[in-house]
mmCIF file of C-alpha atoms in Angstrom:
data_model
loop_
_atom_site.group_PDB
_atom_site.id
_atom_site.type_symbol
_atom_site.label_atom_id
_atom_site.label_comp_id
_atom_site.label_asym_id
_atom_site.label_seq_id
_atom_site.Cartn_x
_atom_site.Cartn_y
_atom_site.Cartn_z
ATOM 1 C CA MET Z 1 1.306 77.336 -0.675
ATOM 2 C CA SER Z 2 4.030 74.817 0.821
ATOM 3 C CA LYS Z 3 1.278 72.989 2.619
ATOM 4 C CA PRO Z 4 -0.486 72.096 -0.494
ATOM 5 C CA ALA Z 5 2.425 70.787 -1.819
ATOM 6 C CA ALA Z 6 3.549 68.408 0.978
ATOM 7 C CA GLN Z 7 0.057 66.930 0.827
ATOM 8 C CA ALA Z 8 -0.199 65.923 -2.596
ATOM 9 C CA ALA Z 9 3.312 64.070 -2.406
ATOM 10 C CA PRO Z 10 2.232 60.452 -3.415
ATOM 11 C CA PRO Z 11 3.380 58.224 -0.462
ATOM 12 C CA ALA Z 12 6.593 56.572 -1.722
ATOM 13 C CA PRO Z 13 7.639 54.261 1.499
ATOM 14 C CA ARG Z 14 4.596 52.243 0.474
ATOM 15 C CA SER Z 15 5.686 50.395 -2.388
ATOM 16 C CA ASN Z 16 9.163 50.052 -0.590
ATOM 17 C CA ASN Z 17 7.474 48.142 2.034
ATOM 18 C CA LEU Z 18 5.857 46.003 -0.138
ATOM 19 C CA ALA Z 19 9.255 45.272 -2.101
ATOM 20 C CA LEU Z 20 10.855 44.442 1.367
ATOM 21 C CA TRP Z 21 8.106 42.145 2.469
ATOM 22 C CA ILE Z 22 8.618 40.154 -0.630
ATOM 23 C CA LEU Z 23 12.251 40.121 -0.738
ATOM 24 C CA ILE Z 24 11.846 38.906 2.931
ATOM 25 C CA ALA Z 25 9.298 36.164 2.067
ATOM 26 C CA LEU Z 26 11.666 35.006 -0.883
ATOM 27 C CA LEU Z 27 14.681 34.932 1.378
ATOM 28 C CA ALA Z 28 13.035 32.813 4.065
ATOM 29 C CA ILE Z 29 11.827 30.498 1.153
ATOM 30 C CA GLY Z 30 15.257 30.266 -0.001
ATOM 31 C CA LEU Z 31 16.532 29.541 3.646
ATOM 32 C CA ALA Z 32 14.328 27.057 4.208
ATOM 33 C CA GLY Z 33 14.973 24.717 0.990
ATOM 34 C CA ALA Z 34 18.529 25.275 1.506
ATOM 35 C CA GLY Z 35 17.852 24.141 5.285
ATOM 36 C CA ALA Z 36 15.845 21.064 4.351
ATOM 37 C CA TRP Z 37 18.841 20.331 1.602
ATOM 38 C CA TRP Z 38 21.338 20.462 4.120
ATOM 39 C CA PHE Z 39 19.204 18.237 6.648
ATOM 40 C CA MET Z 40 18.521 15.728 3.641
ATOM 41 C CA GLN Z 41 22.383 15.408 2.837
ATOM 42 C CA GLY Z 42 23.256 15.284 6.362
ATOM 43 C CA ARG Z 43 21.177 12.042 6.858
ATOM 44 C CA GLY Z 44 21.950 10.839 3.557
ATOM 45 C CA GLY Z 45 25.561 9.138 4.837
ATOM 46 C CA GLU Z 46 23.175 7.606 7.668
ATOM 47 C CA SER Z 47 20.587 5.913 5.732
ATOM 48 C CA ALA Z 48 23.223 4.921 2.878
ATOM 49 C CA GLY Z 49 23.522 1.871 4.902
ATOM 50 C CA ALA Z 50 19.922 1.168 4.890
ATOM 51 C CA GLN Z 51 19.675 2.036 1.452
ATOM 52 C CA LYS Z 52 22.336 -0.973 0.518
ATOM 53 C CA GLU Z 53 19.906 -3.799 1.843
ATOM 54 C CA PRO Z 54 17.023 -3.107 -0.513
ATOM 55 C CA ALA Z 55 19.527 -2.907 -3.004
ATOM 56 C CA ALA Z 56 20.802 -6.190 -2.275
ATOM 57 C CA ALA Z 57 17.256 -7.630 -2.589
ATOM 58 C CA SER Z 58 17.155 -6.104 -6.062
ATOM 59 C CA GLN Z 59 19.807 -8.413 -7.481
ATOM 60 C CA PRO Z 60 18.664 -10.890 -10.162
ATOM 61 C CA ALA Z 61 17.461 -14.085 -8.541
ATOM 62 C CA ARG Z 62 19.390 -17.121 -9.764
ATOM 63 C CA TYR Z 63 17.832 -20.649 -10.135
ATOM 64 C CA TYR Z 64 19.786 -23.778 -9.326
ATOM 65 C CA ALA Z 65 18.100 -27.152 -10.522
ATOM 66 C CA LEU Z 66 18.844 -29.776 -8.180
ATOM 67 C CA GLU Z 67 19.306 -32.768 -11.067
ATOM 68 C CA PRO Z 68 18.249 -35.167 -11.739
ATOM 69 C CA ALA Z 69 14.844 -35.059 -10.965
ATOM 70 C CA PHE Z 70 13.827 -36.708 -7.313
ATOM 71 C CA VAL Z 71 12.312 -40.299 -7.422
ATOM 72 C CA VAL Z 72 11.063 -41.589 -4.274
ATOM 73 C CA ASN Z 73 8.818 -44.141 -2.517
ATOM 74 C CA LEU Z 74 5.828 -42.466 -0.551
ATOM 75 C CA ALA Z 75 5.165 -43.920 2.563
ATOM 76 C CA ASP Z 76 1.623 -45.467 1.614
ATOM 77 C CA THR Z 77 1.279 -48.567 3.314
ATOM 78 C CA THR Z 78 -1.633 -49.779 1.341
ATOM 79 C CA ALA Z 79 0.155 -49.751 -1.869
ATOM 80 C CA VAL Z 80 3.312 -48.662 -3.799
ATOM 81 C CA ARG Z 81 3.447 -45.129 -4.848
ATOM 82 C CA TYR Z 82 6.255 -42.868 -6.068
ATOM 83 C CA LEU Z 83 6.700 -39.222 -6.148
ATOM 84 C CA GLN Z 84 9.010 -37.650 -8.940
ATOM 85 C CA ALA Z 85 9.642 -34.106 -8.292
ATOM 86 C CA ASP Z 86 11.878 -31.727 -10.243
ATOM 87 C CA VAL Z 87 13.191 -29.017 -7.745
ATOM 88 C CA GLN Z 88 14.862 -25.547 -8.364
ATOM 89 C CA VAL Z 89 16.272 -23.481 -5.405
ATOM 90 C CA MET Z 90 16.306 -19.730 -5.508
ATOM 91 C CA THR Z 91 18.723 -17.315 -4.080
ATOM 92 C CA ARG Z 92 20.115 -13.563 -5.077
ATOM 93 C CA ASP Z 93 23.606 -14.171 -3.321
ATOM 94 C CA GLU Z 94 26.246 -15.276 -4.943
ATOM 95 C CA ALA Z 95 27.951 -16.964 -2.127
ATOM 96 C CA THR Z 96 24.832 -18.955 -1.538
ATOM 97 C CA GLY Z 97 24.776 -20.078 -5.217
ATOM 98 C CA ALA Z 98 28.079 -21.137 -4.875
ATOM 99 C CA ALA Z 99 27.375 -23.171 -1.401
ATOM 100 C CA LEU Z 100 24.370 -24.652 -3.082
ATOM 101 C CA GLU Z 101 26.543 -26.095 -5.621
ATOM 102 C CA LEU Z 102 29.081 -27.415 -3.501
ATOM 103 C CA HIS Z 103 26.712 -28.952 -0.957
ATOM 104 C CA THR Z 104 24.366 -30.270 -3.632
ATOM 105 C CA PRO Z 105 24.815 -34.287 -2.272
ATOM 106 C CA ALA Z 106 23.901 -33.135 1.010
ATOM 107 C CA ILE Z 107 20.783 -31.426 0.145
ATOM 108 C CA ARG Z 108 19.582 -33.674 -1.968
ATOM 109 C CA ASN Z 109 19.866 -36.596 0.641
ATOM 110 C CA ARG Z 110 18.055 -34.449 3.291
ATOM 111 C CA LEU Z 111 15.083 -33.643 0.593
ATOM 112 C CA LEU Z 112 15.153 -37.392 -0.439
ATOM 113 C CA LEU Z 113 14.148 -38.220 3.389
ATOM 114 C CA LEU Z 114 12.259 -35.589 3.719
ATOM 115 C CA PHE Z 115 9.888 -36.355 0.411
ATOM 116 C CA GLY Z 116 9.734 -40.381 1.349
ATOM 117 C CA GLN Z 117 8.048 -39.215 4.555
ATOM 118 C CA GLN Z 118 5.019 -38.114 2.497
ATOM 119 C CA THR Z 119 1.888 -40.332 1.340
ATOM 120 C CA ALA Z 120 -0.156 -39.647 -1.707
ATOM 121 C CA ALA Z 121 -3.164 -38.532 0.351
ATOM 122 C CA GLN Z 122 -1.325 -35.834 1.809
ATOM 123 C CA LEU Z 123 0.278 -34.471 -1.756
ATOM 124 C CA ALA Z 124 -2.794 -34.455 -3.024
ATOM 125 C CA GLN Z 125 -3.735 -30.969 -1.610
ATOM 126 C CA ARG Z 126 -2.309 -27.708 -2.470
ATOM 127 C CA SER Z 127 -1.890 -26.583 0.946
ATOM 128 C CA ALA Z 128 0.133 -30.049 1.651
ATOM 129 C CA LYS Z 129 2.098 -29.381 -1.723
ATOM 130 C CA GLU Z 130 2.663 -25.542 -0.214
ATOM 131 C CA ARG Z 131 3.908 -26.732 3.564
ATOM 132 C CA LEU Z 132 6.047 -29.666 1.563
ATOM 133 C CA GLN Z 133 7.641 -26.205 -0.314
ATOM 134 C CA GLN Z 134 8.232 -24.654 3.153
ATOM 135 C CA GLN Z 135 9.660 -27.746 4.606
ATOM 136 C CA ALA Z 136 12.237 -28.380 1.604
ATOM 137 C CA LEU Z 137 13.359 -24.836 2.194
ATOM 138 C CA ALA Z 138 13.900 -25.534 5.800
ATOM 139 C CA GLU Z 139 16.126 -28.680 5.222
ATOM 140 C CA VAL Z 140 17.950 -26.561 2.542
ATOM 141 C CA ARG Z 141 18.698 -23.495 4.772
ATOM 142 C CA GLY Z 142 19.597 -26.277 7.493
ATOM 143 C CA VAL Z 143 21.971 -27.808 5.410
ATOM 144 C CA LEU Z 144 23.600 -25.110 4.449
ATOM 145 C CA LYS Z 145 23.560 -23.440 8.083
ATOM 146 C CA ALA Z 146 25.158 -26.907 9.556
ATOM 147 C CA GLU Z 147 27.855 -26.268 6.818
ATOM 148 C CA HIS Z 148 28.752 -22.886 7.985
ATOM 149 C CA ALA Z 149 27.743 -21.600 4.534
ATOM 150 C CA PRO Z 150 25.713 -18.783 3.396
ATOM 151 C CA ASP Z 151 22.218 -19.722 3.493
ATOM 152 C CA LYS Z 152 20.522 -16.517 1.755
ATOM 153 C CA VAL Z 153 17.832 -19.409 0.020
ATOM 154 C CA GLU Z 154 14.699 -17.427 -0.563
ATOM 155 C CA ALA Z 155 12.576 -20.160 -2.122
ATOM 156 C CA VAL Z 156 12.304 -23.771 -3.464
ATOM 157 C CA PHE Z 157 10.255 -24.620 -6.307
ATOM 158 C CA PHE Z 158 8.606 -27.757 -7.559
ATOM 159 C CA THR Z 159 8.733 -27.458 -11.233
ATOM 160 C CA SER Z 160 7.056 -30.607 -11.675
ATOM 161 C CA LEU Z 161 5.353 -32.880 -9.219
ATOM 162 C CA VAL Z 162 4.240 -36.459 -9.993
ATOM 163 C CA THR Z 163 2.920 -38.879 -7.875
ATOM 164 C CA GLN Z 164 1.697 -42.347 -8.942
#
């Protein structure tokens, strides 16, 4: 009779094996998550410097108007023509803004010389105005570099541009 009782006993170790495998899987997932968190925290200190640079780019834009408006004779030889331009300079850097205010006379001089080299025919096209905008940006940065000042100027905008 002892043989049938031994055969009728339910296999208890199988449910323990399933619980053990679930426990091992959860432990492995937990360790993988902890390892990933530790890895990211360790690299976070290294990439903090890289994250500061985009934060500087997210500073609000500051616009500096070069007033009064520029009025120059154009380089046309067939007639007397004029250019009137309102110009603003954009930067996100406070030190560059201070340098723009300090060196405004030199910047205005370089821009007046640049604008006086243009002709009315050149300025009739949008592409020529955009090229003049890029040249003006280069002139502004050139003045600031020559003065050993911060030159983080991002753009030069024409808020008004009239040729006559």
